[in-house]
PDB file of C-alpha atoms and ligand atoms in Angstrom:
ATOM      1  CA  MET B   1      -3.817  55.996   4.712  1.00 70.00           C
ATOM      2  CA  ASP B   2      -2.053  54.101   1.434  1.00 91.00           C
ATOM      3  CA  ILE B   3       1.274  55.790   2.417  1.00 93.00           C
ATOM      4  CA  GLU B   4       2.530  54.391  -1.423  1.00 93.00           C
ATOM      5  CA  ALA B   5      -0.461  55.983  -3.029  1.00 95.00           C
ATOM      6  CA  THR B   6      -1.001  58.929  -1.638  1.00 95.00           C
ATOM      7  CA  VAL B   7       3.568  59.708  -2.642  1.00 96.00           C
ATOM      8  CA  LEU B   8       2.494  58.801  -6.202  1.00 95.00           C
ATOM      9  CA  THR B   9       0.242  61.121  -6.461  1.00 96.00           C
ATOM     10  CA  ALA B  10       2.065  63.342  -5.092  1.00 96.00           C
ATOM     11  CA  MET B  11       4.632  62.169  -7.503  1.00 96.00           C
ATOM     12  CA  SER B  12       2.145  63.181 -10.406  1.00 95.00           C
ATOM     13  CA  GLU B  13       0.596  66.525  -9.685  1.00 95.00           C
ATOM     14  CA  LEU B  14       4.157  67.724  -9.101  1.00 96.00           C
ATOM     15  CA  ASP B  15       4.598  66.754 -13.195  1.00 95.00           C
ATOM     16  CA  LEU B  16       8.652  66.745 -12.497  1.00 96.00           C
ATOM     17  CA  GLY B  17       8.745  63.562 -14.571  1.00 93.00           C
ATOM     18  CA  ASP B  18      10.975  60.708 -13.993  1.00 92.00           C
ATOM     19  CA  ALA B  19      14.700  62.999 -13.234  1.00 95.00           C
ATOM     20  CA  PHE B  20      15.214  66.189 -11.790  1.00 96.00           C
ATOM     21  CA  THR B  21      17.587  68.880 -10.340  1.00 95.00           C
ATOM     22  CA  PHE B  22      17.216  70.024  -6.765  1.00 95.00           C
ATOM     23  CA  ASP B  23      16.719  73.349  -8.044  1.00 95.00           C
ATOM     24  CA  GLU B  24      13.469  72.242  -9.548  1.00 96.00           C
ATOM     25  CA  VAL B  25      12.071  70.077  -6.802  1.00 97.00           C
ATOM     26  CA  VAL B  26      12.021  73.993  -4.848  1.00 96.00           C
ATOM     27  CA  ASP B  27      10.340  75.415  -8.034  1.00 96.00           C
ATOM     28  CA  ALA B  28       7.564  72.317  -8.735  1.00 97.00           C
ATOM     29  CA  VAL B  29       6.763  72.655  -4.840  1.00 96.00           C
ATOM     30  CA  GLN B  30       6.334  76.463  -4.433  1.00 96.00           C
ATOM     31  CA  ARG B  31       4.177  75.532  -8.195  1.00 95.00           C
ATOM     32  CA  TYR B  32       2.507  73.508  -6.296  1.00 93.00           C
ATOM     33  CA  THR B  33       1.769  75.277  -3.998  1.00 91.00           C
ATOM     34  CA  ASP B  34       1.626  78.626  -4.377  1.00 92.00           C
ATOM     35  CA  ARG B  35       3.524  80.340  -1.676  1.00 91.00           C
ATOM     36  CA  PRO B  36       7.436  81.280  -2.178  1.00 94.00           C
ATOM     37  CA  LEU B  37       9.768  78.942  -0.334  1.00 94.00           C
ATOM     38  CA  ARG B  38      12.946  79.500   1.313  1.00 92.00           C
ATOM     39  CA  ILE B  39      15.560  77.260   2.348  1.00 92.00           C
ATOM     40  CA  VAL B  40      17.790  78.369   4.775  1.00 87.00           C
ATOM     41  CA  GLU B  41      21.097  76.865   6.805  1.00 85.00           C
ATOM     42  CA  LEU B  42      20.980  77.794  10.736  1.00 78.00           C
ATOM     43  CA  THR B  43      24.383  76.881  11.651  1.00 73.00           C
ATOM     44  CA  GLU B  44      22.552  76.466  15.489  1.00 68.00           C
ATOM     45  CA  LEU B  45      20.808  73.120  14.354  1.00 62.00           C
ATOM     46  CA  ASN B  46      22.786  70.153  14.342  1.00 58.00           C
ATOM     47  CA  GLU B  47      22.887  66.673  14.114  1.00 53.00           C
ATOM     48  CA  SER B  48      24.041  65.675  17.368  1.00 56.00           C
ATOM     49  CA  GLY B  49      20.987  67.047  18.694  1.00 55.00           C
ATOM     50  CA  GLY B  50      19.205  65.180  17.312  1.00 56.00           C
ATOM     51  CA  VAL B  51      17.627  67.724  14.746  1.00 61.00           C
ATOM     52  CA  CYS B  52      18.258  68.187  10.846  1.00 71.00           C
ATOM     53  CA  ALA B  53      15.641  70.470   8.630  1.00 77.00           C
ATOM     54  CA  VAL B  54      12.767  71.249  10.189  1.00 78.00           C
ATOM     55  CA  LEU B  55       9.643  73.326   8.277  1.00 81.00           C
ATOM     56  CA  LEU B  56       8.002  76.645   9.255  1.00 80.00           C
ATOM     57  CA  VAL B  57       4.389  76.767   7.692  1.00 78.00           C
ATOM     58  CA  GLY B  58       4.533  80.883   8.378  1.00 76.00           C
ATOM     59  CA  GLU B  59       0.878  83.094   7.046  1.00 75.00           C
ATOM     60  CA  ALA B  60       3.046  84.232   3.634  1.00 81.00           C
ATOM     61  CA  GLU B  61       5.915  81.715   3.259  1.00 85.00           C
ATOM     62  CA  ASP B  62       7.249  78.665   3.598  1.00 87.00           C
ATOM     63  CA  VAL B  63      11.301  78.198   5.213  1.00 86.00           C
ATOM     64  CA  VAL B  64      13.035  75.178   4.971  1.00 88.00           C
ATOM     65  CA  VAL B  65      16.192  75.709   8.178  1.00 83.00           C
ATOM     66  CA  HIS B  66      18.233  73.039   8.099  1.00 82.00           C
ATOM     67  CA  ALA B  67      21.088  71.614  10.353  1.00 78.00           C
ATOM     68  CA  ARG B  68      24.817  72.916   8.587  1.00 78.00           C
ATOM     69  CA  SER B  69      26.683  68.780   7.440  1.00 76.00           C
ATOM     70  CA  GLU B  70      29.708  68.393   5.485  1.00 77.00           C
ATOM     71  CA  SER B  71      27.822  66.414   3.083  1.00 81.00           C
ATOM     72  CA  LEU B  72      25.259  67.598   0.182  1.00 82.00           C
ATOM     73  CA  LEU B  73      23.322  64.144   0.071  1.00 84.00           C
ATOM     74  CA  HIS B  74      22.883  64.419   3.503  1.00 82.00           C
ATOM     75  CA  ARG B  75      22.227  67.942   3.443  1.00 84.00           C
ATOM     76  CA  GLN B  76      19.870  66.893   0.656  1.00 90.00           C
ATOM     77  CA  GLN B  77      17.946  64.270   2.250  1.00 87.00           C
ATOM     78  CA  PHE B  78      16.234  66.850   5.336  1.00 84.00           C
ATOM     79  CA  VAL B  79      15.597  69.510   3.272  1.00 90.00           C
ATOM     80  CA  LEU B  80      13.655  67.099   1.219  1.00 94.00           C
ATOM     81  CA  HIS B  81      12.163  65.718   3.983  1.00 89.00           C
ATOM     82  CA  GLU B  82      10.769  68.748   5.101  1.00 88.00           C
ATOM     83  CA  LEU B  83       9.993  69.844   1.327  1.00 93.00           C
ATOM     84  CA  ALA B  84       8.390  66.449   1.359  1.00 93.00           C
ATOM     85  CA  HIS B  85       5.464  67.563   4.078  1.00 88.00           C
ATOM     86  CA  VAL B  86       4.948  71.386   2.600  1.00 89.00           C
ATOM     87  CA  ILE B  87       3.939  68.416  -1.134  1.00 93.00           C
ATOM     88  CA  LEU B  88       1.905  66.536   1.334  1.00 91.00           C
ATOM     89  CA  ASP B  89       0.852  69.929   3.315  1.00 84.00           C
ATOM     90  CA  HIS B  90       1.388  68.435   7.312  1.00 80.00           C
ATOM     91  CA  GLY B  91       1.625  71.731   7.967  1.00 61.00           C
ATOM     92  CA  ASP B  92      -1.442  72.034   9.717  1.00 58.00           C
ATOM     93  CA  ASP B  93      -1.208  68.902  11.701  1.00 48.00           C
ATOM     94  CA  PRO B  94      -2.324  70.116  15.272  1.00 47.00           C
ATOM     95  CA  HIS B  95      -0.543  66.645  16.742  1.00 43.00           C
ATOM     96  CA  VAL B  96       3.144  67.508  15.451  1.00 43.00           C
ATOM     97  CA  ALA B  97       5.143  69.010  17.851  1.00 46.00           C
ATOM     98  CA  SER B  98       6.923  72.500  17.818  1.00 47.00           C
ATOM     99  CA  GLN B  99      10.877  73.047  18.649  1.00 46.00           C
ATOM    100  CA  ASP B 100      10.525  76.504  19.170  1.00 43.00           C
ATOM    101  CA  VAL B 101      13.207  77.182  21.630  1.00 43.00           C
ATOM    102  CA  LEU B 102      15.358  76.003  19.600  1.00 50.00           C
ATOM    103  CA  LEU B 103      15.547  78.622  16.638  1.00 55.00           C
ATOM    104  CA  PRO B 104      16.673  81.858  18.364  1.00 53.00           C
ATOM    105  CA  ASP B 105      16.827  84.122  15.100  1.00 57.00           C
ATOM    106  CA  ILE B 106      13.788  83.159  13.484  1.00 55.00           C
ATOM    107  CA  PRO B 107      10.749  85.425  14.404  1.00 54.00           C
ATOM    108  CA  PRO B 108       8.182  84.711  15.966  1.00 50.00           C
ATOM    109  CA  MET B 109       5.604  85.187  13.838  1.00 44.00           C
ATOM    110  CA  THR B 110       6.491  82.544  11.226  1.00 48.00           C
ATOM    111  CA  ARG B 111       6.090  80.127  14.271  1.00 45.00           C
ATOM    112  CA  ARG B 112       3.164  78.914  12.978  1.00 46.00           C
ATOM    113  CA  ARG B 113       3.630  75.529  12.645  1.00 49.00           C
ATOM    114  CA  ILE B 114       6.955  73.591  13.374  1.00 52.00           C
ATOM    115  CA  LEU B 115       8.076  70.131  11.910  1.00 50.00           C
ATOM    116  CA  ALA B 116      10.963  68.685  12.866  1.00 52.00           C
ATOM    117  CA  ARG B 117      12.630  65.382  12.240  1.00 49.00           C
ATOM    118  CA  GLN B 118      11.902  63.231  15.719  1.00 54.00           C
ATOM    119  CA  ASP B 119       9.045  61.053  15.429  1.00 54.00           C
ATOM    120  CA  LEU B 120       9.562  58.508  12.281  1.00 58.00           C
ATOM    121  CA  GLU B 121       6.866  56.811  13.913  1.00 70.00           C
ATOM    122  CA  SER B 122       3.979  58.402  12.442  1.00 79.00           C
ATOM    123  CA  ASP B 123       2.524  57.436   9.095  1.00 85.00           C
ATOM    124  CA  ASP B 124       3.199  61.140   8.430  1.00 84.00           C
ATOM    125  CA  GLU B 125       6.401  61.137   8.677  1.00 84.00           C
ATOM    126  CA  VAL B 126       6.793  57.714   7.088  1.00 88.00           C
ATOM    127  CA  ALA B 127       5.081  58.829   3.728  1.00 92.00           C
ATOM    128  CA  ALA B 128       7.788  62.102   4.121  1.00 90.00           C
ATOM    129  CA  GLU B 129      10.591  59.704   4.511  1.00 89.00           C
ATOM    130  CA  VAL B 130       9.206  58.067   1.260  1.00 94.00           C
ATOM    131  CA  LEU B 131       8.625  60.341  -1.178  1.00 96.00           C
ATOM    132  CA  ALA B 132      12.101  62.270  -0.729  1.00 94.00           C
ATOM    133  CA  ASP B 133      13.346  59.218  -1.313  1.00 95.00           C
ATOM    134  CA  HIS B 134      11.224  59.358  -5.113  1.00 96.00           C
ATOM    135  CA  LEU B 135      12.746  62.897  -4.810  1.00 97.00           C
ATOM    136  CA  ALA B 136      16.121  62.256  -3.915  1.00 96.00           C
ATOM    137  CA  ALA B 137      15.410  58.656  -7.188  1.00 96.00           C
ATOM    138  CA  GLY B 138      15.150  61.647  -9.406  1.00 96.00           C
ATOM    139  CA  ILE B 139      17.717  63.595  -8.398  1.00 95.00           C
ATOM    140  CA  ARG B 140      20.068  61.405  -8.542  1.00 94.00           C
ATOM    141  CA  ARG B 141      19.098  60.193 -12.417  1.00 93.00           C
ATOM    142  CA  SER B 142      19.021  64.227 -13.657  1.00 92.00           C
ATOM    143  CA  ALA B 143      23.094  63.517 -12.118  1.00 84.00           C
ATOM    144  CA  SER B 144      23.704  60.418 -13.788  1.00 79.00           C
ATOM    145  CA  TYR B 145      21.653  62.016 -17.896  1.00 73.00           C
ATOM    146  CA  GLU B 146      24.804  64.881 -17.038  1.00 71.00           C
ATOM    147  CA  SER B 147      27.814  63.318 -16.222  1.00 71.00           C
ATOM    148  CA  LYS B 148      27.310  61.474 -18.795  1.00 70.00           C
ATOM    149  CA  PHE B 149      26.285  63.739 -21.119  1.00 66.00           C
ATOM    150  CA  MET B 150      29.917  65.507 -20.023  1.00 62.00           C
ATOM    151  CA  GLU B 151      31.023  61.590 -20.698  1.00 64.00           C
ATOM    152  CA  ILE B 152      30.649  62.140 -24.328  1.00 61.00           C
ATOM    153  CA  PHE B 153      30.938  65.476 -24.516  1.00 59.00           C
ATOM    154  CA  GLY B 154      32.706  66.578 -22.134  1.00 51.00           C
TER     155      GLY B 154
HETATM  156 ZN1   ZN L 201       9.569  65.237   9.492  1.00 62.26          ZN
END
């Protein structure tokens, strides 16, 4: 698996350009998969438990559940990582361990596939992290355009 090529292909298929907002990423993912996507913060998840975010691939929608975090950037990275799994179509990987026990509020029917951010050794995990980094870089560029705009006109 050529991870860099896979990630660059995904970036070009998302068609986001060089700079984009987080919301634009979410819209692009929904367009790309043609499925609704929900992002939910769950207070029961916490970073000290080792799980930052999970992806639930349901019959009709994808749900990213993420831990509460003080750091907006940190939280954004959790979510981008899970979005990367959606984009890279990792939801049906039978080797991915499920983590049902952590998610008391999620109905069983949505638990078709759960990815937890634990095994950073696998190619899927590395690819998701690399794609998340590309997405984060685009969001940073967009934020810096906005702040330049504010400097000049604000
Ligand atoms: Zn992952």
